[in-house]
């Protein structure tokens, strides 16, 4: 019988398959390279977007600065500080391994203005202006046009050496607040300190209205480069004085306020150091509101145990409570007051008198807090004088706009 051998045929068939396998591997490799390249660009875009949002928040935060309270009305420093903050924060972040760069010398990458309602469509739109802006718009580019594109991982395989990435972010500060609410892990940066807003006796001048609103207070201190210094800064101060031992409660222009602390000394000290948390506001429904009528709260004129914690707050921004109509009770230094509005203050100095009373020098300041409540978050500004007058000049909420 004649035998046949088929081995060469199998070798031939295997040889004809190898080019197809090689081609398939090449296609798969190309596809994998394109996928990895796309993921690389996507990751860079995500990093760029995060950096841009952080820069916008930093810039907007600087727009809520103490320069808003100065009499000269020169707000140019707010813009300068905001540009610097945006540039520094952007550069501290990286996209595709390189620091993020935004141009700070012009409006090319950073613009300021307001979110307003369009007169034609009613939709929210960005209106650029340097007049007390509340919004910062930031863009960051990694493009060939800027000379800083993102180098692709497999440019030899894909034939595309570079990729472009763009990111835009808008952040705003809003002082149309209606209250304060702590959140899990975040206390309200407030102290249980009451300051007399107005007095029934028109001859009395030691009120917030006279010393701060009407700018009759001294201007002996400033807060510069993280320190309190003795020099003028254009922002008036009010000297808070406690009552002497033999004086009635209403002789003072500052009182400790019961914001869920029971006026216990250790609780007052804790709130001064750490702020108001959710447990402090259980009897307040978890928040402090300024749009639902005034609060009538107990108060105490004795400050001895609160002075050390207050001294530890020198130079720091904190929210305080203006009050009117203090009424003494039959319990010595204890009484009742009516909270009228919220302000932000900075303690500058504390000194004791020979008569057992104390003086606390404070000035108003501007601050942002995530705990601020807005009536309509993200709502555009209508630009009316009523809207401006109703807004709180001291307390702002900082947030991404869109």
XYZ file of C-alpha atoms in Angstrom:
402
model
C 0.000 0.000 0.000
C 1.237 3.442 -0.884
C 1.527 5.860 2.026
C 1.091 9.653 1.843
C 2.595 12.220 4.197
C 0.563 15.393 4.999
C 3.012 17.055 7.366
C 4.281 19.619 4.873
C 0.711 20.716 4.210
C 0.210 21.457 7.902
C 3.433 23.479 7.935
C 2.280 25.397 4.923
C -1.064 26.158 6.508
C 0.652 27.330 9.696
C 2.904 29.593 7.704
C -0.031 31.182 5.954
C -1.728 31.938 9.335
C 1.254 33.681 10.955
C 0.966 36.910 8.933
C -2.720 37.124 9.845
C -1.897 36.673 13.508
C 0.811 39.291 13.286
C -1.598 41.682 11.582
C -4.244 41.018 14.218
C -1.737 41.658 17.001
C -0.722 44.878 15.300
C -4.339 46.000 15.052
C -4.977 45.066 18.676
C -1.788 46.859 19.715
C -2.833 49.960 17.770
C -6.286 49.874 19.337
C -4.805 49.417 22.806
C -2.398 52.288 22.193
C -5.277 54.531 21.108
C -7.297 53.548 24.170
C -4.369 54.226 26.517
C -3.670 57.511 24.775
C -7.330 58.514 25.186
C -7.281 57.551 28.851
C -4.095 59.580 29.298
C -5.718 62.645 27.733
C -8.926 62.110 29.725
C -6.933 61.872 32.964
C -5.073 65.068 32.078
C -8.367 66.827 31.354
C -9.746 65.699 34.735
C -6.624 66.988 36.491
C -6.862 70.247 34.568
C -10.534 70.621 35.480
C -9.831 70.027 39.178
C -7.006 72.565 39.111
C -9.194 75.123 37.347
C -12.020 74.695 39.850
C -9.584 75.100 42.745
C -8.130 78.231 41.121
C -11.598 79.708 40.557
C -12.568 79.065 44.182
C -9.326 80.641 45.392
C -9.868 83.710 43.219
C -13.506 84.129 44.221
C -12.590 83.724 47.869
C -10.268 86.712 47.614
C -13.136 88.831 46.273
C -14.662 88.584 49.751
C -11.871 90.625 51.296
C -11.668 93.334 53.950
C -11.086 95.974 51.275
C -14.867 95.962 50.815
C -15.138 97.698 54.196
C -12.647 100.494 53.632
C -13.873 104.046 53.266
C -11.736 104.871 50.228
C -13.692 102.488 48.014
C -10.525 101.266 46.283
C -11.279 97.659 45.475
C -8.436 97.131 43.025
C -6.478 95.150 45.620
C -9.263 92.562 45.645
C -8.659 91.908 41.949
C -4.882 91.782 42.407
C -5.156 89.339 45.300
C -7.647 87.202 43.397
C -5.390 86.928 40.360
C -2.416 85.992 42.508
C -4.424 83.372 44.393
C -5.690 81.806 41.165
C -2.182 81.606 39.726
C -0.662 80.136 42.889
C -3.353 77.508 43.365
C -3.272 76.516 39.702
C 0.515 76.119 39.796
C 0.270 73.922 42.894
C -1.731 71.413 40.838
C -0.468 69.274 37.970
C -1.956 68.014 34.740
C -0.125 65.274 32.848
C 2.808 65.733 35.216
C 3.313 69.466 34.657
C 2.184 72.432 36.810
C -1.004 74.097 35.589
C -0.391 77.613 34.320
C -2.957 80.402 34.041
C -2.063 83.890 32.903
C -2.567 86.344 35.771
C -1.463 89.606 34.168
C -4.566 90.103 32.003
C -8.140 88.964 31.420
C -6.977 86.271 29.051
C -7.473 83.426 31.539
C -9.051 85.091 34.572
C -12.095 87.342 34.408
C -14.232 88.929 37.106
C -17.826 90.042 37.229
C -21.303 88.975 38.290
C -23.803 86.294 37.368
C -26.848 88.279 36.210
C -30.127 87.516 34.485
C -30.132 88.290 30.757
C -32.616 91.036 29.895
C -33.486 89.186 26.682
C -33.803 85.553 27.747
C -33.910 85.731 31.540
C -31.180 83.103 31.705
C -28.121 83.492 33.919
C -25.127 85.004 32.164
C -21.690 86.292 33.154
C -21.294 90.081 33.148
C -17.649 91.127 33.297
C -16.857 94.077 35.579
C -14.200 95.133 38.080
C -16.705 96.978 40.289
C -17.005 94.862 43.432
C -17.196 91.598 41.465
C -18.649 88.484 43.060
C -17.623 85.914 40.442
C -14.297 84.676 39.093
C -14.131 82.799 35.794
C -10.917 80.852 35.160
C -9.730 78.820 32.194
C -6.652 76.638 31.871
C -5.271 75.409 28.563
C -2.833 72.695 27.587
C -2.899 73.245 23.837
C -0.589 73.479 20.859
C -1.677 77.094 20.468
C -0.313 77.854 23.923
C 2.835 75.865 23.281
C 2.115 73.440 26.127
C 0.183 70.503 24.615
C -0.002 67.115 26.288
C 2.542 64.641 24.890
C 0.840 61.412 23.917
C 2.135 58.074 25.192
C 2.261 56.240 21.832
C 2.860 59.008 19.356
C 4.998 56.741 17.148
C 2.157 54.272 16.746
C -0.766 56.700 16.470
C 0.996 59.355 14.423
C -0.384 62.012 16.791
C 2.402 63.405 18.958
C 0.280 65.793 21.022
C -3.201 66.267 22.420
C -5.056 69.360 23.607
C -6.962 69.813 26.874
C -9.098 72.705 28.081
C -10.890 73.408 31.345
C -13.181 76.209 32.498
C -14.581 76.962 35.949
C -16.627 79.727 37.535
C -16.885 80.358 41.282
C -18.819 82.994 43.180
C -19.212 84.542 46.585
C -22.753 85.377 47.650
C -23.737 87.408 50.698
C -27.504 87.135 50.307
C -27.508 84.873 53.311
C -30.510 83.959 55.441
C -28.719 82.018 58.145
C -26.097 79.491 59.132
C -26.126 75.706 59.334
C -23.298 73.410 60.490
C -22.631 70.217 58.596
C -21.197 66.872 59.615
C -17.586 67.534 60.491
C -17.933 71.288 60.009
C -18.886 73.800 62.710
C -20.160 77.323 62.196
C -17.142 79.630 62.707
C -18.974 81.729 65.280
C -18.358 82.845 68.830
C -21.188 83.242 71.402
C -20.428 86.949 71.616
C -23.103 89.610 71.494
C -22.396 93.212 70.490
C -24.823 96.059 71.116
C -26.178 97.266 67.768
C -28.277 100.237 68.864
C -29.334 101.771 72.167
C -32.587 103.391 73.198
C -30.596 106.309 74.624
C -29.538 108.445 71.623
C -26.634 109.864 73.646
C -24.968 106.487 73.810
C -22.145 106.156 71.261
C -20.624 102.762 72.102
C -22.860 100.860 69.682
C -22.082 99.028 66.447
C -24.272 101.461 64.576
C -22.294 104.492 65.742
C -18.787 103.029 65.870
C -18.889 100.834 62.742
C -21.859 101.704 60.512
C -21.345 105.461 60.950
C -17.563 105.004 61.169
C -17.131 106.932 64.427
C -14.867 104.295 65.932
C -11.063 104.590 66.204
C -8.716 103.178 63.590
C -5.668 102.181 65.605
C -5.120 98.567 64.485
C -4.632 96.600 61.296
C -4.251 92.949 60.412
C -1.361 92.496 57.991
C 0.571 89.411 56.941
C -1.107 87.301 59.569
C -0.416 89.627 62.486
C -2.204 92.404 64.360
C -0.219 95.650 64.134
C -0.754 99.123 65.520
C -1.484 101.177 62.426
C -4.464 102.510 60.530
C -6.095 100.388 57.828
C -9.201 102.383 56.947
C -11.565 100.090 58.870
C -12.994 101.456 62.151
C -12.915 99.509 65.391
C -15.334 99.223 68.264
C -14.130 98.881 71.845
C -16.315 96.365 73.641
C -16.483 96.851 77.393
C -17.939 94.513 79.983
C -19.978 95.727 82.928
C -18.323 96.439 86.238
C -19.347 94.304 89.195
C -21.702 96.999 90.554
C -23.151 98.016 87.196
C -26.359 96.810 85.558
C -26.169 94.402 82.639
C -27.136 97.036 80.087
C -24.134 99.178 81.010
C -21.989 96.857 78.890
C -21.955 96.861 75.104
C -21.013 93.183 74.872
C -22.555 90.085 76.422
C -22.079 86.334 76.209
C -25.012 84.685 74.446
C -26.653 81.327 75.113
C -26.419 79.551 71.753
C -27.068 76.085 73.102
C -24.334 76.441 75.729
C -26.507 77.030 78.796
C -24.063 79.846 79.670
C -21.852 77.210 81.295
C -18.274 78.426 81.300
C -16.711 75.297 79.807
C -19.293 75.232 76.998
C -18.760 78.919 76.251
C -15.009 78.313 76.074
C -15.522 75.360 73.734
C -17.716 77.376 71.378
C -15.252 80.261 71.331
C -12.450 77.883 70.360
C -14.322 75.508 68.039
C -17.502 77.213 66.858
C -21.088 76.009 66.914
C -21.762 72.387 66.001
C -24.948 70.454 65.350
C -25.471 69.592 69.031
C -25.433 73.287 69.965
C -28.355 74.015 67.634
C -30.736 71.214 68.565
C -33.144 73.715 70.158
C -32.792 75.960 67.104
C -33.896 73.320 64.609
C -30.309 72.646 63.529
C -29.697 76.112 62.074
C -29.677 79.816 62.832
C -32.051 81.803 60.615
C -32.216 85.550 60.113
C -35.330 85.534 57.919
C -37.785 84.090 60.425
C -37.894 86.741 63.111
C -35.434 87.653 65.889
C -34.181 85.310 68.598
C -34.726 86.166 72.255
C -31.838 84.542 74.107
C -30.370 84.473 77.577
C -27.106 86.327 78.126
C -24.432 86.805 80.732
C -22.364 89.878 81.565
C -19.569 87.946 83.316
C -16.588 87.482 80.975
C -13.801 86.363 83.313
C -13.714 82.736 82.111
C -14.143 83.691 78.440
C -11.180 86.027 78.112
C -8.479 83.380 77.687
C -10.349 81.592 74.872
C -11.029 84.965 73.229
C -7.353 85.854 73.485
C -6.609 82.695 71.533
C -8.847 84.029 68.734
C -6.916 87.267 68.215
C -6.512 87.890 64.504
C -8.977 85.209 63.422
C -12.233 85.813 61.591
C -15.359 84.807 63.487
C -19.099 85.420 63.249
C -20.707 87.331 66.133
C -24.254 88.399 67.035
C -25.546 91.960 67.183
C -28.257 92.530 69.756
C -30.740 95.117 71.009
C -32.966 95.530 74.063
C -30.898 93.816 76.768
C -32.975 93.214 79.885
C -31.530 92.198 83.240
C -33.116 89.438 85.283
C -33.157 88.871 89.017
C -30.166 86.500 88.717
C -27.252 88.895 88.987
C -25.387 89.078 85.698
C -27.919 86.995 83.732
C -30.413 88.639 81.400
C -32.081 88.426 78.008
C -31.397 90.099 74.679
C -32.784 90.087 71.157
C -30.436 89.072 68.340
C -30.808 91.542 65.471
C -28.290 90.409 62.847
C -25.049 88.555 62.124
C -21.660 90.158 61.550
C -18.077 88.996 61.111
C -15.403 90.318 63.433
C -11.713 90.013 64.179
C -10.511 90.371 67.777
C -7.505 92.723 67.822
C -6.731 93.323 71.487
C -7.942 92.485 74.999
C -7.110 94.583 78.034
C -8.313 94.694 81.638
C -9.372 97.749 83.599
C -8.683 98.684 87.194
C -12.389 98.417 88.023
C -12.646 94.721 87.154
C -14.082 95.291 83.707
C -12.445 94.323 80.419
C -12.095 95.900 76.999
C -12.078 93.865 73.793
C -11.068 95.701 70.640
C -12.669 94.269 67.513
C -13.125 95.410 63.957
C -15.500 94.143 61.295
C -14.097 91.843 58.652
C -15.257 89.925 55.600
C -15.242 86.139 55.602
C -16.542 83.185 53.634
C -18.047 80.068 55.138
C -19.556 76.891 53.746
C -22.072 77.017 56.584
C -23.850 80.096 55.184
C -27.412 79.527 53.982
C -28.670 81.224 50.821
C -32.320 81.850 50.052
C -31.824 80.867 46.419
C -28.382 79.330 45.781
C -26.944 80.251 42.403
C -29.588 82.882 41.693
C -28.405 85.745 39.449
C -28.087 89.268 40.812
C -30.752 91.770 39.764
C -28.488 94.724 40.584
C -31.109 96.609 42.563
C -30.265 98.787 45.556
C -32.713 96.781 47.691
C -30.827 93.597 46.897
C -27.503 95.181 47.863
C -28.888 96.708 51.056
C -30.413 93.429 52.212
C -27.206 91.458 51.611
C -24.881 90.862 54.552
C -21.714 92.963 54.005
C -19.589 90.704 56.195
C -20.505 87.044 55.562
C -20.325 85.297 52.182
C -20.829 81.791 50.901
C -18.179 80.519 48.478
C -19.234 78.002 45.832
C -18.754 76.893 42.267
C -21.228 78.714 40.069
C -21.586 76.509 37.011
